[in-house]
Short mmCIF file of C-alpha atoms and ligand atoms in Angstrom, two decimals:
data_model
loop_
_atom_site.label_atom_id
_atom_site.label_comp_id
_atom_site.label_asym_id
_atom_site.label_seq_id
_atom_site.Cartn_x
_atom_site.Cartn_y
_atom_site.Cartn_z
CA UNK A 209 0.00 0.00 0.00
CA UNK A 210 1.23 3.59 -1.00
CA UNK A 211 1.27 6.14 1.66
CA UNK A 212 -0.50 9.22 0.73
CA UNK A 213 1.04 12.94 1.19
CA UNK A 214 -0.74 13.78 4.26
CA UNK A 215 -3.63 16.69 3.97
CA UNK A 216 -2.33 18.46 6.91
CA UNK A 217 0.18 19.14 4.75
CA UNK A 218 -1.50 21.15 1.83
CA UNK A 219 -2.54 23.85 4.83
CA UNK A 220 -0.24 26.74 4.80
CA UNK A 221 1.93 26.70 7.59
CA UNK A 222 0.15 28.76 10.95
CA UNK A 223 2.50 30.23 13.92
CA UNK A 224 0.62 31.96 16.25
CA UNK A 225 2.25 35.27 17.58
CA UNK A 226 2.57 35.07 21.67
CA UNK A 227 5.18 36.38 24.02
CA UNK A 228 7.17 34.01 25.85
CA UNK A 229 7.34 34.49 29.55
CA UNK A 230 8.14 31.06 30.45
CA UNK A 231 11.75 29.59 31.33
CA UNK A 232 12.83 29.85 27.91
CA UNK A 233 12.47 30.48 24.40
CA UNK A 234 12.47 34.17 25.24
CA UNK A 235 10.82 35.85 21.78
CA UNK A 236 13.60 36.89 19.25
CA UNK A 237 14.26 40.66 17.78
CA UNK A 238 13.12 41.23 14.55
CA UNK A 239 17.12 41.35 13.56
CA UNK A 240 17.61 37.74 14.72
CA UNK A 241 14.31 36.77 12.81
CA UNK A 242 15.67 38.68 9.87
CA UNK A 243 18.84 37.34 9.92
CA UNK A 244 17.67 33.83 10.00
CA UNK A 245 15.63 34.97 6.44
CA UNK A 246 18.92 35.00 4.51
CA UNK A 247 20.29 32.09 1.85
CA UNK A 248 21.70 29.32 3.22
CA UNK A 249 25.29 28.71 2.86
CA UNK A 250 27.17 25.31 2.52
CA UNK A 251 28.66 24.32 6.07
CA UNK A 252 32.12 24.39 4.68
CA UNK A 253 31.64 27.53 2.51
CA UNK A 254 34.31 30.35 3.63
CA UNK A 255 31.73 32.86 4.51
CA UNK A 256 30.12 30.41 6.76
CA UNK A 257 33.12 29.28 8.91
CA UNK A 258 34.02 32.81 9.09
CA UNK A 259 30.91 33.52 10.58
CA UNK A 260 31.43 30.74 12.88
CA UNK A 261 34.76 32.57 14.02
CA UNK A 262 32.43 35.85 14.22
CA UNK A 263 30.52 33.56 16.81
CA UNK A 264 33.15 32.22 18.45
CA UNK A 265 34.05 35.91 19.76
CA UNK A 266 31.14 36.60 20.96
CA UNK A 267 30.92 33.54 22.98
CA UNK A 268 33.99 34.28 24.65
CA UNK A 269 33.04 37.82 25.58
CA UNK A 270 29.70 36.73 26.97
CA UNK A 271 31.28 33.64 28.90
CA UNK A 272 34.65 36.46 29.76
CA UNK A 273 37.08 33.50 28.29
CA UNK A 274 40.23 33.96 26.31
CA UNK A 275 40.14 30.17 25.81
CA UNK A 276 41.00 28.11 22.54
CA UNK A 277 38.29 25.33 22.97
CA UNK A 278 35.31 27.81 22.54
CA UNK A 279 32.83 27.02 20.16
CA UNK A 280 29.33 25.99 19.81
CA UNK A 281 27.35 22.27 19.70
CA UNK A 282 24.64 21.90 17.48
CA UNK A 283 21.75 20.74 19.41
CA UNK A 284 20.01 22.70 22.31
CA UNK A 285 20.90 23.84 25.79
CA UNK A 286 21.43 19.56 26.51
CA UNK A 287 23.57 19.33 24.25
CA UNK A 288 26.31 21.34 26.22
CA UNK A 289 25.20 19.30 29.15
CA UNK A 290 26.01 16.40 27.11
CA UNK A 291 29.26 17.06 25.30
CA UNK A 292 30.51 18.95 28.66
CA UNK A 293 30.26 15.18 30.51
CA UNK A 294 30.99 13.14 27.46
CA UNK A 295 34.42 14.99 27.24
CA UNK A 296 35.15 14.61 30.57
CA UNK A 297 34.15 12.07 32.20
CA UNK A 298 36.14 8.36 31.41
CA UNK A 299 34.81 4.36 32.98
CA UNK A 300 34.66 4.73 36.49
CA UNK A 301 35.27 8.39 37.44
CA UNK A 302 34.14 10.07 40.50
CA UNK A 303 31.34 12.34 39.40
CA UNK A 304 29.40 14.93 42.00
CA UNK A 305 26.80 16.83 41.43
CA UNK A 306 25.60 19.57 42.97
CA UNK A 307 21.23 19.47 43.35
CA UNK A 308 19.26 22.78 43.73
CA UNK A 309 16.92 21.60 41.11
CA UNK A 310 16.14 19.54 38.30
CA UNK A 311 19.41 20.13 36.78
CA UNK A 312 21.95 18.22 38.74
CA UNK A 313 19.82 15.20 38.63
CA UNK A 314 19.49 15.21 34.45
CA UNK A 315 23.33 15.49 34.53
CA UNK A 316 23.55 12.74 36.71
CA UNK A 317 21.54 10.42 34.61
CA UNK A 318 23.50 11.78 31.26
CA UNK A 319 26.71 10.82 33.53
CA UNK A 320 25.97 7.21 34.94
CA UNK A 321 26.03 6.59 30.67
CA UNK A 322 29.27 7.45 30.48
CA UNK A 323 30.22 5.15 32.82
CA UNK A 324 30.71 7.59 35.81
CA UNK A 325 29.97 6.80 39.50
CA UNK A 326 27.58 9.85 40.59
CA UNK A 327 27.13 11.42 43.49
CA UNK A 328 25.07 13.98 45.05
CA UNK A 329 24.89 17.06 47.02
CA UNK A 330 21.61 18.28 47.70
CA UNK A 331 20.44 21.79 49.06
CA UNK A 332 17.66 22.04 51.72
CA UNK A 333 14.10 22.97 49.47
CA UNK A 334 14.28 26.32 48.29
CA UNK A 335 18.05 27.10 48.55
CA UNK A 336 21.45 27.35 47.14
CA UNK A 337 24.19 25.29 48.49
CA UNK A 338 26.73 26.48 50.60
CA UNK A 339 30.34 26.25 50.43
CA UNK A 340 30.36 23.89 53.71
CA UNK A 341 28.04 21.40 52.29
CA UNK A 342 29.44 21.34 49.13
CA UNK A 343 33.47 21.02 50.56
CA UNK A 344 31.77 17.84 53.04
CA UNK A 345 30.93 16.28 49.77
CA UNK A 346 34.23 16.92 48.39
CA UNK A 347 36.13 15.59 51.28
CA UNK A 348 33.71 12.73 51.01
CA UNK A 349 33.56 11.33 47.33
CA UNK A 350 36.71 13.07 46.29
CA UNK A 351 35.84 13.96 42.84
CA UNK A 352 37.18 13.85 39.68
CA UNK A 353 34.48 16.48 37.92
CA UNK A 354 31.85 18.62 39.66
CA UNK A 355 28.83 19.62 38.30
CA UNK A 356 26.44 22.67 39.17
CA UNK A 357 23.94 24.84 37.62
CA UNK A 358 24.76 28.33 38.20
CA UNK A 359 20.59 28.96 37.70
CA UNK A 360 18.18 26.00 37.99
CA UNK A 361 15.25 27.17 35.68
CA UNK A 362 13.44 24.74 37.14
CA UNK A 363 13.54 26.23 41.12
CA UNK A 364 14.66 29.55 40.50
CA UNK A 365 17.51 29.51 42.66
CA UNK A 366 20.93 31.02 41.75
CA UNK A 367 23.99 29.42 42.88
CA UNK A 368 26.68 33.08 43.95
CA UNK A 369 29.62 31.45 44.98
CA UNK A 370 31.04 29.87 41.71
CA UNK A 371 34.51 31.85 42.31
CA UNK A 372 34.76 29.74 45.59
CA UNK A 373 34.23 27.00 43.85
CA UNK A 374 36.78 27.47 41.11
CA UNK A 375 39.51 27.47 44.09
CA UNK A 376 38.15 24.22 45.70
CA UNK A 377 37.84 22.29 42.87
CA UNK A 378 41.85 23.37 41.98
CA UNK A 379 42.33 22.51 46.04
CA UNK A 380 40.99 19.17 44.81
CA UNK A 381 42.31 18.52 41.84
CA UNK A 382 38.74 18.31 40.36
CA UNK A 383 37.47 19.49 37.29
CA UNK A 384 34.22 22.15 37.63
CA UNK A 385 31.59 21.96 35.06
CA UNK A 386 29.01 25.15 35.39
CA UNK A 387 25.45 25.27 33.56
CA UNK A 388 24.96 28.86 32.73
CA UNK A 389 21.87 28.14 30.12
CA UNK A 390 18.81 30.08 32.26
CA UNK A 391 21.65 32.79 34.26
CA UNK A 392 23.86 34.26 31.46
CA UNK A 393 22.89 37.43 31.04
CA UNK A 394 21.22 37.62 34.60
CA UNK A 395 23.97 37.66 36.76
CA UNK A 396 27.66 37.95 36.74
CA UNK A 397 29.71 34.80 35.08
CA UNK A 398 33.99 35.71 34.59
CA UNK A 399 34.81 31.86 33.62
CA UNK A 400 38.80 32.93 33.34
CA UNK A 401 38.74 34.73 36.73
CA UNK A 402 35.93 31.78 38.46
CA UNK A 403 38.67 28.99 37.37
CA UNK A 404 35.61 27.24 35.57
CA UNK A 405 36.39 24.74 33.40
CA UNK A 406 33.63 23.86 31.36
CA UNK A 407 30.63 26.59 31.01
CA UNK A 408 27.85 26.39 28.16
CA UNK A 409 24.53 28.39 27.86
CA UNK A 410 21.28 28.39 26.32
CA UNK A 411 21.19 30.47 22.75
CA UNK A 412 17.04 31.08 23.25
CA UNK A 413 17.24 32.89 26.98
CA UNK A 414 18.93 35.92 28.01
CA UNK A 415 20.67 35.98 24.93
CA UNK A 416 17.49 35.96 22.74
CA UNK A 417 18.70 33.91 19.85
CA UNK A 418 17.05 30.74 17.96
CA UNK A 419 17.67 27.05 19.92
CA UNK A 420 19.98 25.23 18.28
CA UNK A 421 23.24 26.52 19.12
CA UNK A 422 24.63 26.18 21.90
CA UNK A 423 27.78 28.15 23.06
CA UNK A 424 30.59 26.52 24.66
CA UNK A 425 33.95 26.37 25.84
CA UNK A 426 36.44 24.25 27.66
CA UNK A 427 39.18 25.76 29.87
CA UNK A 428 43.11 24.48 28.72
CA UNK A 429 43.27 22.79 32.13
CA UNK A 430 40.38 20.38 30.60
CA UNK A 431 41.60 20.00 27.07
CA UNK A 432 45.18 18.89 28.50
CA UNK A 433 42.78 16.09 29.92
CA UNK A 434 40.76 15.64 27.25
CA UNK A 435 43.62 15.30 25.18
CA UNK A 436 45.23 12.60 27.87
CA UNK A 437 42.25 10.42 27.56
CA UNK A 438 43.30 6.88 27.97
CA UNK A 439 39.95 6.35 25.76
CA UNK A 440 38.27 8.58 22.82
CA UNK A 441 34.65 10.06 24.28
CA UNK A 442 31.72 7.84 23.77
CA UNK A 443 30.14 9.64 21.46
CA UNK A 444 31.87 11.23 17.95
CA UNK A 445 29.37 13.95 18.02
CA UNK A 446 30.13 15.29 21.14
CA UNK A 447 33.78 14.81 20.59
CA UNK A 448 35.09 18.35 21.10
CA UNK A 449 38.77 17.49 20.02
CA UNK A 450 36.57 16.96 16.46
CA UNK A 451 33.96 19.61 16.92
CA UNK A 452 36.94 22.36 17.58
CA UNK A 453 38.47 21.59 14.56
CA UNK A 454 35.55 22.17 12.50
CA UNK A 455 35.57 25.68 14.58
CA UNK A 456 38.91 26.24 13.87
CA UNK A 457 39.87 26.63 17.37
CA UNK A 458 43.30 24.68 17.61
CA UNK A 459 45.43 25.94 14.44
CA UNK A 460 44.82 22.79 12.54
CA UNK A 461 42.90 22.88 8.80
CA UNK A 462 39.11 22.63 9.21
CA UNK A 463 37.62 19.42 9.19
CA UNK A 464 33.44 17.89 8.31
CA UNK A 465 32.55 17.25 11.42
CA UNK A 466 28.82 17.97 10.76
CA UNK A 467 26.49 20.11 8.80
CA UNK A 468 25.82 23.18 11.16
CA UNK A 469 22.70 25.04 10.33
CA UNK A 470 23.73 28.14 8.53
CA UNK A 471 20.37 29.30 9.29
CA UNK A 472 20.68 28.96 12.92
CA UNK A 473 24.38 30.65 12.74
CA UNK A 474 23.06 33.69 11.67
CA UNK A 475 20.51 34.32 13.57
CA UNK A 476 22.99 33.56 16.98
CA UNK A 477 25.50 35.80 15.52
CA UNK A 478 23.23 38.55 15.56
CA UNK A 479 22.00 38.18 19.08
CA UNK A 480 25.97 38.34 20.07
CA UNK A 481 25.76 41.04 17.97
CA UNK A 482 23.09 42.87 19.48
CA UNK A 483 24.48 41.23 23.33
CA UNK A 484 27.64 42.78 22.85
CA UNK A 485 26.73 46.12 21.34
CA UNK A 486 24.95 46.75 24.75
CA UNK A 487 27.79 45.13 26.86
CA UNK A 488 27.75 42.49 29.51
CA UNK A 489 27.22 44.99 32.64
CA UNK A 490 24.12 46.49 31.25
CA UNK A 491 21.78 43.51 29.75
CA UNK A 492 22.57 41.71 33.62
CA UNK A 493 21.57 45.30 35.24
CA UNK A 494 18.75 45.49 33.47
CA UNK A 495 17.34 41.53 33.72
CA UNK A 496 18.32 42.38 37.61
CA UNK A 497 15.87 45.61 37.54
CA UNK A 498 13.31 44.08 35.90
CA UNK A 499 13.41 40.89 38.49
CA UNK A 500 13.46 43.38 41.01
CA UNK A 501 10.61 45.13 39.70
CA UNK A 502 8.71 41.69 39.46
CA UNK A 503 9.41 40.76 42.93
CA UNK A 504 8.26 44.29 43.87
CA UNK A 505 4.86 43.42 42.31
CA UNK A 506 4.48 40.07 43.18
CA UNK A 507 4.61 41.34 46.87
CA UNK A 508 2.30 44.01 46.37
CA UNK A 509 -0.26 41.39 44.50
CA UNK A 510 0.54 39.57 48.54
CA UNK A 511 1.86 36.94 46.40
CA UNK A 512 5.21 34.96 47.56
CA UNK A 513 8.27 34.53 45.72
CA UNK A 514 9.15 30.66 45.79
CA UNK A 515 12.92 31.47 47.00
CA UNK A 516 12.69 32.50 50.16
CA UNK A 517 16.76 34.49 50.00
CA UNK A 518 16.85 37.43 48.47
CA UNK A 519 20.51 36.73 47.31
CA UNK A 520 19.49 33.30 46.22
CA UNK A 521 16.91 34.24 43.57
CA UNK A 522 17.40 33.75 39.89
CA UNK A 523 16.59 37.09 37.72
CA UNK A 524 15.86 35.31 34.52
CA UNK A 525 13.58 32.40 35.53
CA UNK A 526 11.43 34.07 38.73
CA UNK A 527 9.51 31.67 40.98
CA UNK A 528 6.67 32.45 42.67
CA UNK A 529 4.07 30.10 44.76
CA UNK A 530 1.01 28.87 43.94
CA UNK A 531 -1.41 30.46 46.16
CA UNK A 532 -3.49 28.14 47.84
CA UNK A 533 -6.57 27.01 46.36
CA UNK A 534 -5.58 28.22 42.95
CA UNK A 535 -4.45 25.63 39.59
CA UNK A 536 -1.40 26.65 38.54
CA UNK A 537 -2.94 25.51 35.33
CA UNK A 538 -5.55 27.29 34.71
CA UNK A 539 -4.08 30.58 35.41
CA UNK A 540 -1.38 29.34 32.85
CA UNK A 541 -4.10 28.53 30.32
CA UNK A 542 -5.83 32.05 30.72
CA UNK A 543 -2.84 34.06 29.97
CA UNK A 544 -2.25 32.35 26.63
CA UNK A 545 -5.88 32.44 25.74
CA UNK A 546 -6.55 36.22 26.42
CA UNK A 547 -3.39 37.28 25.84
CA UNK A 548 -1.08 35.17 24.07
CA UNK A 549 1.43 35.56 27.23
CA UNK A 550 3.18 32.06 28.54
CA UNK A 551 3.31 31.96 31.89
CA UNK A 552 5.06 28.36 32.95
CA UNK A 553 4.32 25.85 35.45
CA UNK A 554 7.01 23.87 37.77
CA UNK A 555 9.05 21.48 36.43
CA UNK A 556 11.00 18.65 38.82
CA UNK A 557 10.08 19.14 42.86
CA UNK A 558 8.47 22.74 42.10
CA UNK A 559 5.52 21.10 39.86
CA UNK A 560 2.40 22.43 41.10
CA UNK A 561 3.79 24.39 43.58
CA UNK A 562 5.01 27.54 41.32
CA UNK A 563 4.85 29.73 38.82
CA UNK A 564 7.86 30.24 36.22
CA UNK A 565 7.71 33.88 35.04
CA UNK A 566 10.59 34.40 32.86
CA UNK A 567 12.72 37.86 32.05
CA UNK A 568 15.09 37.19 29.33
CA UNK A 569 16.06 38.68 26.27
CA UNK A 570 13.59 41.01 24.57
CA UNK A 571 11.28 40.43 27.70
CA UNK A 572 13.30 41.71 30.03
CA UNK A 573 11.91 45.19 29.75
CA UNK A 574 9.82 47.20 32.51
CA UNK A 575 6.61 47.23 29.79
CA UNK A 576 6.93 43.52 30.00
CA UNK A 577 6.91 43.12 33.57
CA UNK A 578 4.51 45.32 34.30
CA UNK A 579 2.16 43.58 31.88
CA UNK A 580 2.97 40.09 33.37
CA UNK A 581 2.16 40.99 36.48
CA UNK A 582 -1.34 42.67 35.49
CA UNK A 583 -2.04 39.36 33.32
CA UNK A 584 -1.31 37.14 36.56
CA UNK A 585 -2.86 38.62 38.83
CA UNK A 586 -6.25 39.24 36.75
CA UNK A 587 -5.63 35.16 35.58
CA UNK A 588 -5.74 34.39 39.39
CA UNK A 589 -8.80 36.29 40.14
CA UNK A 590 -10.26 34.77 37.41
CA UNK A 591 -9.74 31.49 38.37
CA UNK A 592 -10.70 31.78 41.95
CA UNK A 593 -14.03 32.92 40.22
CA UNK A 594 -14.35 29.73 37.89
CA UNK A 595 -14.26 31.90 35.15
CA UNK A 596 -13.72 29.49 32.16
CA UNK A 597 -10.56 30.24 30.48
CA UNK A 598 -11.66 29.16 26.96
CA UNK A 599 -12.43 32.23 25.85
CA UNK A 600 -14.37 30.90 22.56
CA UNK A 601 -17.21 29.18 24.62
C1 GLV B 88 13.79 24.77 30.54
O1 GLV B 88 14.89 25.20 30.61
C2 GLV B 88 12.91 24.73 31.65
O2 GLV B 88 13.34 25.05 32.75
O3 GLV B 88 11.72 24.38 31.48
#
């Protein structure tokens, strides 16, 4: 039997407009949207790898990096995840991971494949880990690589004391992984001055670009190990030894490693573009006002941020609690209706119990607070009423 084209098909293509308020997409500029509307260009072609190198400075101004091994993986925000333990990590190794979310936890699964032995060090509910419970751990499992999310997108919690533990991780002879995907942009990140050894981000966040891309880079502290591998990484996709070639980041020709998006290159180059034109200092003041601002409002609305720490709260991804009585869900399903606004649920332990109100990229403006807040707080109302949220009935 011949399958038939299917009829959904012959529709023209529909993509609703809405503003994305959740932990990520943010919504892109009309100059990364525009950029992504140019020709596509062979993977190989000269103008193409030398917009690669165009994005390869960028990445090491936003990540404050003068190292070689920067570059980016195709595949989203997991993907740096990924190739950050795949690199790393050999049969047997002592990995720990450090839990103030959902993110330690995927890691830690991703790990155990590569043939790790994990470990974990988990913050109380609601908080960042401190130094002492994290150096217990160390003195305890002794590991080889350590693993934390500078921002869990998932609780909202920021972790401050990466510089600290840069130094303990040397002290230890340990190698220090950081997830920056939902905080660049939000907060402070100097990977040369932190010691970090392996930091990658999200393209769609703070930095407003397409998914896709994701920017990495590997300190030379890890690519001396990488390079000392007793075995090659587990998987040739992730291999960064080939993947840095293809970026032109050790002096050797270009190789094929894969077939990069073109498409997806420009569009990231232009939100460096547009990143760097404003500098560092004043897109993480301003996704730090606007947070602010939220958390301002949120109080006033005698609604209760998640995080109970001031210090400890995330400005990109902004948690707030469920009030009681109220589903998360159809508050959620109110503000896309009426207004086309995403306003996210939990995800991991904070599912059902929060709200994920994110500020990143083009939506971290005051306008878009403001409105967020006013959508919320009418979408709770609402559904204390039982006002049905499908607006069409
Ligand atoms: C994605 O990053 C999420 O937190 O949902």
């Amino acid at each position: 039997m011949e399958v038939p084209p299917p009829l959904v098909l012959k529709r023209p293509l529909y993509v609703p407009s809405k503003t994305l308020m959740g932990p990520g997409p943010s919504n892109c500029s009309h100059r990364v949207l525009e950029a992504m509307s140019n020709p596509v260009l062979g993977h190989m072609h000269p103008e193409c790898l030398q917009i690669m190198d165009e994005v390869k400075e960028g990445i090491k101004y936003i990540f404050q990096t003068l190292n070689d091994a920067t570059m980016c993986i195709s595949g989203a925000g997991h993907s740096g995840m990924e190739a950050a333990l795949c690199n790393l990590i050999e049969d047997g190794d002592v990995v720990l991971m450090g839990i103030t979310g959902v993110w330690g936890h995927r890691a830690g699964d991703m790990a155990r494949r590569y043939g790790a032995e994990v470990h974990y060090v988990e913050a109380s509910f609601g908080r960042a880990l401190s130094h002492e419970e994290i150096t217990f751990a160390f003195e305890a499992h002794r590991p080889k690589v350590f693993f934390i999310a500078q921002g869990d997108s998932s609780t909202g919690i920021i972790q401050q004391n990466i510089r600290e533990l840069g130094e303990l991780c040397r002290k230890y002879d340990c190698f220090l992984i950081v997830d920056t995907v939902a905080s660049l942009g939000g907060t402070e990140f100097l990977m040369d001055e932190w010691k970090v050894d392996v930091a990658y981000t999200g393209s769609q966040k703070s930095l407003g670009g397409p998914a896709g891309l994701t920017p990495i880079s590997f300190s030379k502290r890890a690519l001396t190990r990488i390079r000392k591998r007793k075995t090659k990484p587990k998987v040739y996709y992730f291999d960064i030894l080939l993947i840095g070639q293809y970026w032109g980041c050790y002096g050797t020709p270009r190789i094929y490693h894969h077939t990069i998006s073109s498409t997806l290159l420009y569009g990231l180059r232009e939100a460096l573009a547009h990143f760097c034109a404003v500098g560092l200092k004043a897109v993480v003041r301003r996704h730090q006002e606007c947070s602010k601002r939220l958390q301002l409002g949120i109080e006033e609305l005698g609604l209760e941020m998640f995080v109970s720490r001031e210090e400890e709260r995330l400005p990109t991804v902004n948690t707030i609690k469920v009030p009681f009585g109220v589903d998360w869900k159809k508050v959620a399903e109110y503000a896309m209706r009426k207004y086309s606004v995403e306003i996210s649920g939990g995800l991991g332990p904070t599912v059902e119990h929060v709200f994920r109100i994110g500020l990143m990229g083009e939506n971290a403006t005051v306008e878009r607070v403001d409105m967020v807040l006013s959508i919320l707080n009418e979408a709770i109302q609402s559904s204390k009423l039982g006002i049905k949220t499908d607006l069409s009935k």
